[in-house]
PDB file of C-alpha atoms in Angstrom:
ATOM      1  CA  MET B   1     105.075 143.385 108.760  1.00  0.00           C
ATOM      2  CA  ALA B   2     105.295 140.619 106.224  1.00  0.00           C
ATOM      3  CA  ARG B   3     102.049 138.842 105.056  1.00  0.00           C
ATOM      4  CA  THR B   4     101.883 135.242 104.081  1.00  0.00           C
ATOM      5  CA  LEU B   5     100.197 134.130 100.902  1.00  0.00           C
ATOM      6  CA  LYS B   6      99.343 130.425 100.584  1.00  0.00           C
ATOM      7  CA  ILE B   7      98.954 129.005  97.057  1.00  0.00           C
ATOM      8  CA  ASP B   8      97.946 125.412  96.473  1.00  0.00           C
ATOM      9  CA  VAL B   9      99.008 124.000  93.147  1.00  0.00           C
ATOM     10  CA  PHE B  10      97.659 120.957  91.528  1.00  0.00           C
ATOM     11  CA  THR B  11      99.642 119.833  88.514  1.00  0.00           C
ATOM     12  CA  ASP B  12     101.058 116.677  86.767  1.00  0.00           C
ATOM     13  CA  VAL B  13     104.727 116.750  85.673  1.00  0.00           C
ATOM     14  CA  VAL B  14     103.632 115.201  82.270  1.00  0.00           C
ATOM     15  CA  CYS B  15     101.074 117.950  81.540  1.00  0.00           C
ATOM     16  CA  PRO B  16     102.322 120.578  79.089  1.00  0.00           C
ATOM     17  CA  TRP B  17      99.792 123.166  80.075  1.00  0.00           C
ATOM     18  CA  CYS B  18     101.005 122.685  83.707  1.00  0.00           C
ATOM     19  CA  LEU B  19     104.518 123.625  82.575  1.00  0.00           C
ATOM     20  CA  VAL B  20     103.192 126.818  81.145  1.00  0.00           C
ATOM     21  CA  GLY B  21     100.834 127.628  84.016  1.00  0.00           C
ATOM     22  CA  SER B  22     103.635 127.084  86.551  1.00  0.00           C
ATOM     23  CA  ALA B  23     105.897 129.421  84.530  1.00  0.00           C
ATOM     24  CA  ARG B  24     103.212 132.119  84.414  1.00  0.00           C
ATOM     25  CA  LEU B  25     102.493 131.745  88.112  1.00  0.00           C
ATOM     26  CA  ASP B  26     106.244 132.092  88.894  1.00  0.00           C
ATOM     27  CA  GLN B  27     106.499 135.148  86.733  1.00  0.00           C
ATOM     28  CA  ALA B  28     103.639 136.761  88.637  1.00  0.00           C
ATOM     29  CA  LEU B  29     105.090 136.002  91.917  1.00  0.00           C
ATOM     30  CA  ALA B  30     108.395 137.442  90.932  1.00  0.00           C
ATOM     31  CA  LYS B  31     106.665 140.859  90.656  1.00  0.00           C
ATOM     32  CA  LEU B  32     105.118 140.770  94.107  1.00  0.00           C
ATOM     33  CA  PRO B  33     106.363 143.302  96.790  1.00  0.00           C
ATOM     34  CA  ASP B  34     108.903 142.113  99.294  1.00  0.00           C
ATOM     35  CA  ASP B  35     106.601 142.157 102.157  1.00  0.00           C
ATOM     36  CA  ILE B  36     104.656 139.176 100.772  1.00  0.00           C
ATOM     37  CA  ASP B  37     105.887 135.753 101.884  1.00  0.00           C
ATOM     38  CA  VAL B  38     104.734 133.206  99.475  1.00  0.00           C
ATOM     39  CA  VAL B  39     104.032 129.598 100.410  1.00  0.00           C
ATOM     40  CA  VAL B  40     103.413 127.199  97.501  1.00  0.00           C
ATOM     41  CA  GLU B  41     102.211 123.725  98.260  1.00  0.00           C
ATOM     42  CA  ASN B  42     102.057 121.195  95.427  1.00  0.00           C
ATOM     43  CA  HIS B  43      99.402 118.410  95.399  1.00  0.00           C
ATOM     44  CA  PRO B  44      99.253 115.238  93.306  1.00  0.00           C
ATOM     45  CA  PHE B  45      96.965 114.961  90.319  1.00  0.00           C
ATOM     46  CA  TYR B  46      97.048 112.177  87.672  1.00  0.00           C
ATOM     47  CA  LEU B  47      96.582 113.555  84.135  1.00  0.00           C
ATOM     48  CA  ASP B  48      95.787 109.998  83.237  1.00  0.00           C
ATOM     49  CA  PRO B  49      95.717 107.475  86.112  1.00  0.00           C
ATOM     50  CA  THR B  50      95.645 104.545  83.720  1.00  0.00           C
ATOM     51  CA  VAL B  51      99.142 105.110  82.269  1.00  0.00           C
ATOM     52  CA  PRO B  52     101.294 101.979  82.965  1.00  0.00           C
ATOM     53  CA  PRO B  53     104.852 102.347  84.495  1.00  0.00           C
ATOM     54  CA  GLU B  54     106.468 101.910  81.059  1.00  0.00           C
ATOM     55  CA  GLY B  55     104.469 104.719  79.628  1.00  0.00           C
ATOM     56  CA  VAL B  56     102.475 105.222  76.486  1.00  0.00           C
ATOM     57  CA  ASP B  57     103.043 106.790  73.039  1.00  0.00           C
ATOM     58  CA  VAL B  58     101.507 110.262  73.437  1.00  0.00           C
ATOM     59  CA  GLY B  59     101.154 110.929  69.807  1.00  0.00           C
ATOM     60  CA  GLU B  60      99.458 107.526  69.062  1.00  0.00           C
ATOM     61  CA  MET B  61      97.198 108.046  72.070  1.00  0.00           C
ATOM     62  CA  LEU B  62      95.975 111.450  70.986  1.00  0.00           C
ATOM     63  CA  LYS B  63      95.515 110.232  67.413  1.00  0.00           C
ATOM     64  CA  GLN B  64      93.326 107.448  68.463  1.00  0.00           C
ATOM     65  CA  LYS B  65      91.358 109.565  71.051  1.00  0.00           C
ATOM     66  CA  TYR B  66      90.709 112.655  68.709  1.00  0.00           C
ATOM     67  CA  GLY B  67      91.398 111.326  65.220  1.00  0.00           C
ATOM     68  CA  ARG B  68      93.620 114.219  64.425  1.00  0.00           C
ATOM     69  CA  ASP B  69      97.373 114.733  63.875  1.00  0.00           C
ATOM     70  CA  PRO B  70      98.678 115.555  67.354  1.00  0.00           C
ATOM     71  CA  LYS B  71     101.039 118.162  65.906  1.00  0.00           C
ATOM     72  CA  GLU B  72      97.953 120.412  65.589  1.00  0.00           C
ATOM     73  CA  MET B  73      97.258 120.127  69.208  1.00  0.00           C
ATOM     74  CA  TRP B  74     100.841 120.521  70.245  1.00  0.00           C
ATOM     75  CA  ALA B  75     101.242 123.701  68.203  1.00  0.00           C
ATOM     76  CA  ARG B  76      98.883 125.619  70.409  1.00  0.00           C
ATOM     77  CA  VAL B  77     100.538 124.729  73.706  1.00  0.00           C
ATOM     78  CA  GLU B  78     103.971 125.185  72.115  1.00  0.00           C
ATOM     79  CA  GLY B  79     102.960 128.733  71.010  1.00  0.00           C
ATOM     80  CA  GLU B  80     101.676 129.553  74.570  1.00  0.00           C
ATOM     81  CA  ALA B  81     104.876 128.086  76.093  1.00  0.00           C
ATOM     82  CA  LYS B  82     107.007 130.378  73.837  1.00  0.00           C
ATOM     83  CA  LYS B  83     105.090 133.368  75.177  1.00  0.00           C
ATOM     84  CA  ALA B  84     106.099 132.240  78.685  1.00  0.00           C
ATOM     85  CA  GLY B  85     109.673 132.042  77.605  1.00  0.00           C
ATOM     86  CA  ILE B  86     109.739 128.283  77.171  1.00  0.00           C
ATOM     87  CA  ASP B  87     111.194 126.578  74.043  1.00  0.00           C
ATOM     88  CA  LEU B  88     108.943 123.646  73.889  1.00  0.00           C
ATOM     89  CA  ASP B  89     108.849 120.866  71.238  1.00  0.00           C
ATOM     90  CA  LEU B  90     106.565 118.160  72.316  1.00  0.00           C
ATOM     91  CA  SER B  91     107.485 115.927  69.356  1.00  0.00           C
ATOM     92  CA  GLN B  92     110.784 115.405  71.127  1.00  0.00           C
ATOM     93  CA  GLN B  93     109.150 113.654  74.076  1.00  0.00           C
ATOM     94  CA  PRO B  94     107.200 110.853  72.606  1.00  0.00           C
ATOM     95  CA  ARG B  95     106.093 109.027  75.793  1.00  0.00           C
ATOM     96  CA  MET B  96     103.814 109.934  78.747  1.00  0.00           C
ATOM     97  CA  PHE B  97     104.871 108.162  81.972  1.00  0.00           C
ATOM     98  CA  ASN B  98     103.203 107.174  85.180  1.00  0.00           C
ATOM     99  CA  THR B  99     104.005 109.932  87.650  1.00  0.00           C
ATOM    100  CA  ALA B 100     103.263 108.286  91.049  1.00  0.00           C
ATOM    101  CA  LYS B 101     106.965 108.246  92.017  1.00  0.00           C
ATOM    102  CA  ALA B 102     107.428 111.909  90.823  1.00  0.00           C
ATOM    103  CA  HIS B 103     104.464 113.056  92.688  1.00  0.00           C
ATOM    104  CA  THR B 104     105.656 111.096  95.894  1.00  0.00           C
ATOM    105  CA  ILE B 105     109.130 112.592  95.955  1.00  0.00           C
ATOM    106  CA  THR B 106     107.536 116.063  95.347  1.00  0.00           C
ATOM    107  CA  ARG B 107     105.091 115.560  98.167  1.00  0.00           C
ATOM    108  CA  LEU B 108     107.729 114.557 100.590  1.00  0.00           C
ATOM    109  CA  SER B 109     109.783 117.577  99.727  1.00  0.00           C
ATOM    110  CA  LYS B 110     107.221 119.775 101.653  1.00  0.00           C
ATOM    111  CA  ALA B 111     109.569 119.701 104.650  1.00  0.00           C
ATOM    112  CA  ASN B 112     112.324 121.011 102.538  1.00  0.00           C
ATOM    113  CA  GLY B 113     110.272 123.984 101.562  1.00  0.00           C
ATOM    114  CA  ASN B 114     111.058 123.461  97.798  1.00  0.00           C
ATOM    115  CA  GLN B 115     108.190 121.280  96.533  1.00  0.00           C
ATOM    116  CA  HIS B 116     107.209 123.680  93.769  1.00  0.00           C
ATOM    117  CA  GLU B 117     110.804 124.097  92.559  1.00  0.00           C
ATOM    118  CA  LEU B 118     111.363 120.341  92.539  1.00  0.00           C
ATOM    119  CA  ALA B 119     108.148 119.736  90.614  1.00  0.00           C
ATOM    120  CA  ASN B 120     109.092 122.388  87.980  1.00  0.00           C
ATOM    121  CA  ALA B 121     112.593 120.695  87.780  1.00  0.00           C
ATOM    122  CA  ILE B 122     110.969 117.205  87.134  1.00  0.00           C
ATOM    123  CA  ALA B 123     108.685 118.778  84.517  1.00  0.00           C
ATOM    124  CA  GLU B 124     111.598 120.419  82.803  1.00  0.00           C
ATOM    125  CA  ALA B 125     113.723 117.256  82.769  1.00  0.00           C
ATOM    126  CA  TYR B 126     110.698 115.492  81.137  1.00  0.00           C
ATOM    127  CA  PHE B 127     109.721 118.247  78.593  1.00  0.00           C
ATOM    128  CA  LEU B 128     112.836 120.243  77.873  1.00  0.00           C
ATOM    129  CA  ASP B 129     115.679 117.585  78.450  1.00  0.00           C
ATOM    130  CA  HIS B 130     113.432 114.711  77.212  1.00  0.00           C
ATOM    131  CA  GLN B 131     114.360 112.432  80.033  1.00  0.00           C
ATOM    132  CA  GLN B 132     112.552 109.288  81.190  1.00  0.00           C
ATOM    133  CA  ILE B 133     111.018 110.362  84.457  1.00  0.00           C
ATOM    134  CA  ASN B 134     109.640 106.885  85.184  1.00  0.00           C
ATOM    135  CA  ASP B 135     113.240 105.953  85.808  1.00  0.00           C
ATOM    136  CA  ASP B 136     114.229 105.892  89.523  1.00  0.00           C
ATOM    137  CA  ASN B 137     117.817 107.238  88.867  1.00  0.00           C
ATOM    138  CA  THR B 138     116.472 110.074  86.706  1.00  0.00           C
ATOM    139  CA  LEU B 139     114.201 111.125  89.565  1.00  0.00           C
ATOM    140  CA  ALA B 140     116.983 110.731  92.066  1.00  0.00           C
ATOM    141  CA  ASP B 141     119.279 112.872  89.918  1.00  0.00           C
ATOM    142  CA  VAL B 142     116.732 115.698  90.199  1.00  0.00           C
ATOM    143  CA  ALA B 143     116.014 115.075  93.871  1.00  0.00           C
ATOM    144  CA  VAL B 144     119.520 115.455  95.048  1.00  0.00           C
ATOM    145  CA  LYS B 145     119.690 118.964  93.610  1.00  0.00           C
ATOM    146  CA  PHE B 146     116.994 119.871  96.003  1.00  0.00           C
ATOM    147  CA  GLY B 147     118.458 118.643  99.280  1.00  0.00           C
ATOM    148  CA  TRP B 148     117.651 114.849  99.054  1.00  0.00           C
ATOM    149  CA  ASP B 149     120.155 112.124  99.978  1.00  0.00           C
ATOM    150  CA  ARG B 150     120.247 109.978  96.970  1.00  0.00           C
ATOM    151  CA  GLY B 151     119.521 106.772  98.872  1.00  0.00           C
ATOM    152  CA  ASP B 152     116.721 108.296 100.908  1.00  0.00           C
ATOM    153  CA  ALA B 153     115.079 109.595  97.608  1.00  0.00           C
ATOM    154  CA  LEU B 154     115.177 106.101  96.025  1.00  0.00           C
ATOM    155  CA  ASP B 155     113.757 104.542  99.199  1.00  0.00           C
ATOM    156  CA  ALA B 156     110.969 107.227  99.468  1.00  0.00           C
ATOM    157  CA  MET B 157     109.817 106.922  95.836  1.00  0.00           C
ATOM    158  CA  ASN B 158     109.543 103.109  96.201  1.00  0.00           C
ATOM    159  CA  ASP B 159     107.912 103.062  99.508  1.00  0.00           C
ATOM    160  CA  ALA B 160     104.586 101.368  99.070  1.00  0.00           C
ATOM    161  CA  ASN B 161     102.908 103.191 101.921  1.00  0.00           C
ATOM    162  CA  GLU B 162     104.017 106.588 100.527  1.00  0.00           C
ATOM    163  CA  LEU B 163     102.929 105.660  97.101  1.00  0.00           C
ATOM    164  CA  SER B 164      99.562 104.648  98.460  1.00  0.00           C
ATOM    165  CA  ILE B 165      99.144 108.036 100.162  1.00  0.00           C
ATOM    166  CA  THR B 166      99.883 109.732  96.948  1.00  0.00           C
ATOM    167  CA  GLU B 167      97.391 107.741  95.075  1.00  0.00           C
ATOM    168  CA  GLN B 168      94.791 108.596  97.641  1.00  0.00           C
ATOM    169  CA  LEU B 169      95.538 112.280  97.512  1.00  0.00           C
ATOM    170  CA  ALA B 170      95.404 112.322  93.702  1.00  0.00           C
ATOM    171  CA  THR B 171      91.997 110.457  93.827  1.00  0.00           C
ATOM    172  CA  SER B 172      90.750 112.834  96.302  1.00  0.00           C
ATOM    173  CA  ALA B 173      91.597 115.897  94.253  1.00  0.00           C
ATOM    174  CA  ALA B 174      89.589 114.442  91.400  1.00  0.00           C
ATOM    175  CA  GLN B 175      86.732 113.616  93.742  1.00  0.00           C
ATOM    176  CA  GLN B 176      86.724 117.124  95.054  1.00  0.00           C
ATOM    177  CA  GLY B 177      85.855 118.401  91.664  1.00  0.00           C
ATOM    178  CA  ILE B 178      89.254 119.139  90.051  1.00  0.00           C
ATOM    179  CA  ARG B 179      88.736 117.885  86.535  1.00  0.00           C
ATOM    180  CA  GLY B 180      91.923 119.172  84.887  1.00  0.00           C
ATOM    181  CA  VAL B 181      95.223 120.724  85.636  1.00  0.00           C
ATOM    182  CA  PRO B 182      96.909 123.081  86.245  1.00  0.00           C
ATOM    183  CA  PHE B 183      94.609 124.245  88.962  1.00  0.00           C
ATOM    184  CA  PHE B 184      95.518 126.915  91.548  1.00  0.00           C
ATOM    185  CA  VAL B 185      93.946 127.954  94.810  1.00  0.00           C
ATOM    186  CA  PHE B 186      94.929 131.373  96.146  1.00  0.00           C
ATOM    187  CA  GLY B 187      94.655 132.092  99.923  1.00  0.00           C
ATOM    188  CA  GLU B 188      92.385 129.055 100.299  1.00  0.00           C
ATOM    189  CA  LYS B 189      89.649 131.230  98.742  1.00  0.00           C
ATOM    190  CA  TYR B 190      90.012 131.787  94.960  1.00  0.00           C
ATOM    191  CA  ALA B 191      90.533 128.979  92.404  1.00  0.00           C
ATOM    192  CA  LEU B 192      92.082 129.354  88.956  1.00  0.00           C
ATOM    193  CA  SER B 193      91.855 126.615  86.387  1.00  0.00           C
ATOM    194  CA  GLY B 194      94.164 126.295  83.408  1.00  0.00           C
ATOM    195  CA  ALA B 195      97.301 128.163  82.120  1.00  0.00           C
ATOM    196  CA  GLN B 196      95.576 131.483  82.225  1.00  0.00           C
ATOM    197  CA  PRO B 197      96.990 134.704  80.664  1.00  0.00           C
ATOM    198  CA  ASP B 198      99.521 136.629  82.684  1.00  0.00           C
ATOM    199  CA  GLU B 199      96.973 139.365  83.578  1.00  0.00           C
ATOM    200  CA  VAL B 200      94.554 136.785  85.199  1.00  0.00           C
ATOM    201  CA  PHE B 201      97.326 135.510  87.487  1.00  0.00           C
ATOM    202  CA  ALA B 202      98.151 139.076  88.369  1.00  0.00           C
ATOM    203  CA  GLN B 203      94.529 139.897  89.133  1.00  0.00           C
ATOM    204  CA  ALA B 204      94.080 136.811  91.279  1.00  0.00           C
ATOM    205  CA  LEU B 205      97.186 137.613  93.289  1.00  0.00           C
ATOM    206  CA  GLU B 206      96.099 141.294  93.676  1.00  0.00           C
ATOM    207  CA  LYS B 207      92.714 140.295  94.905  1.00  0.00           C
ATOM    208  CA  THR B 208      93.927 137.670  97.323  1.00  0.00           C
ATOM    209  CA  ILE B 209      96.688 139.858  98.780  1.00  0.00           C
ATOM    210  CA  SER B 210      94.197 142.746  99.358  1.00  0.00           C
ATOM    211  CA  GLU B 211      92.280 140.470 101.705  1.00  0.00           C
ATOM    212  CA  LEU B 212      95.236 139.253 103.640  1.00  0.00           C
TER     213      LEU B 212
END
């Protein structure tokens, strides 16, 4: 008899560590036995809620904040991405964008059962294809690959009520104590923060499954 494993995922599609963490999660899930049904639910979280719609220059922002060449910081995450099989060059995506619309279309994809896959695709469009994910048409291009009607996707991501719900959920996640992403909750019991090594994901899954 199949057992169901629920995983709650808090990420932001402009967070490079989230790209790595999601890849490591997916690699760990691919190794699970066939009798485990996995349900992944994605939740909104804003890496920086102050980013305007037109975005900000990431390199300049990091330089001002830390007083260091951003390439030094990028090198670490790029190295970890490579270990996860991702060819990441953060210098090729110079801007960080507001992600309210991306989170909204991901949140509303729950009914389609492919939230996690859609979120991953938006992150890949941003980091690997260097697309402007603050652009409605760019997001709609991704959404239609995951079962959305293009017009419905454009309407949904511009719906003031839906955007407000996304904002409330992102704020709530921060108020509940989630200070950074990626953040994973396994079986509504065990939390894992950060893009942990592969073996940590494997251990978290093993422990959670043993208690199903």
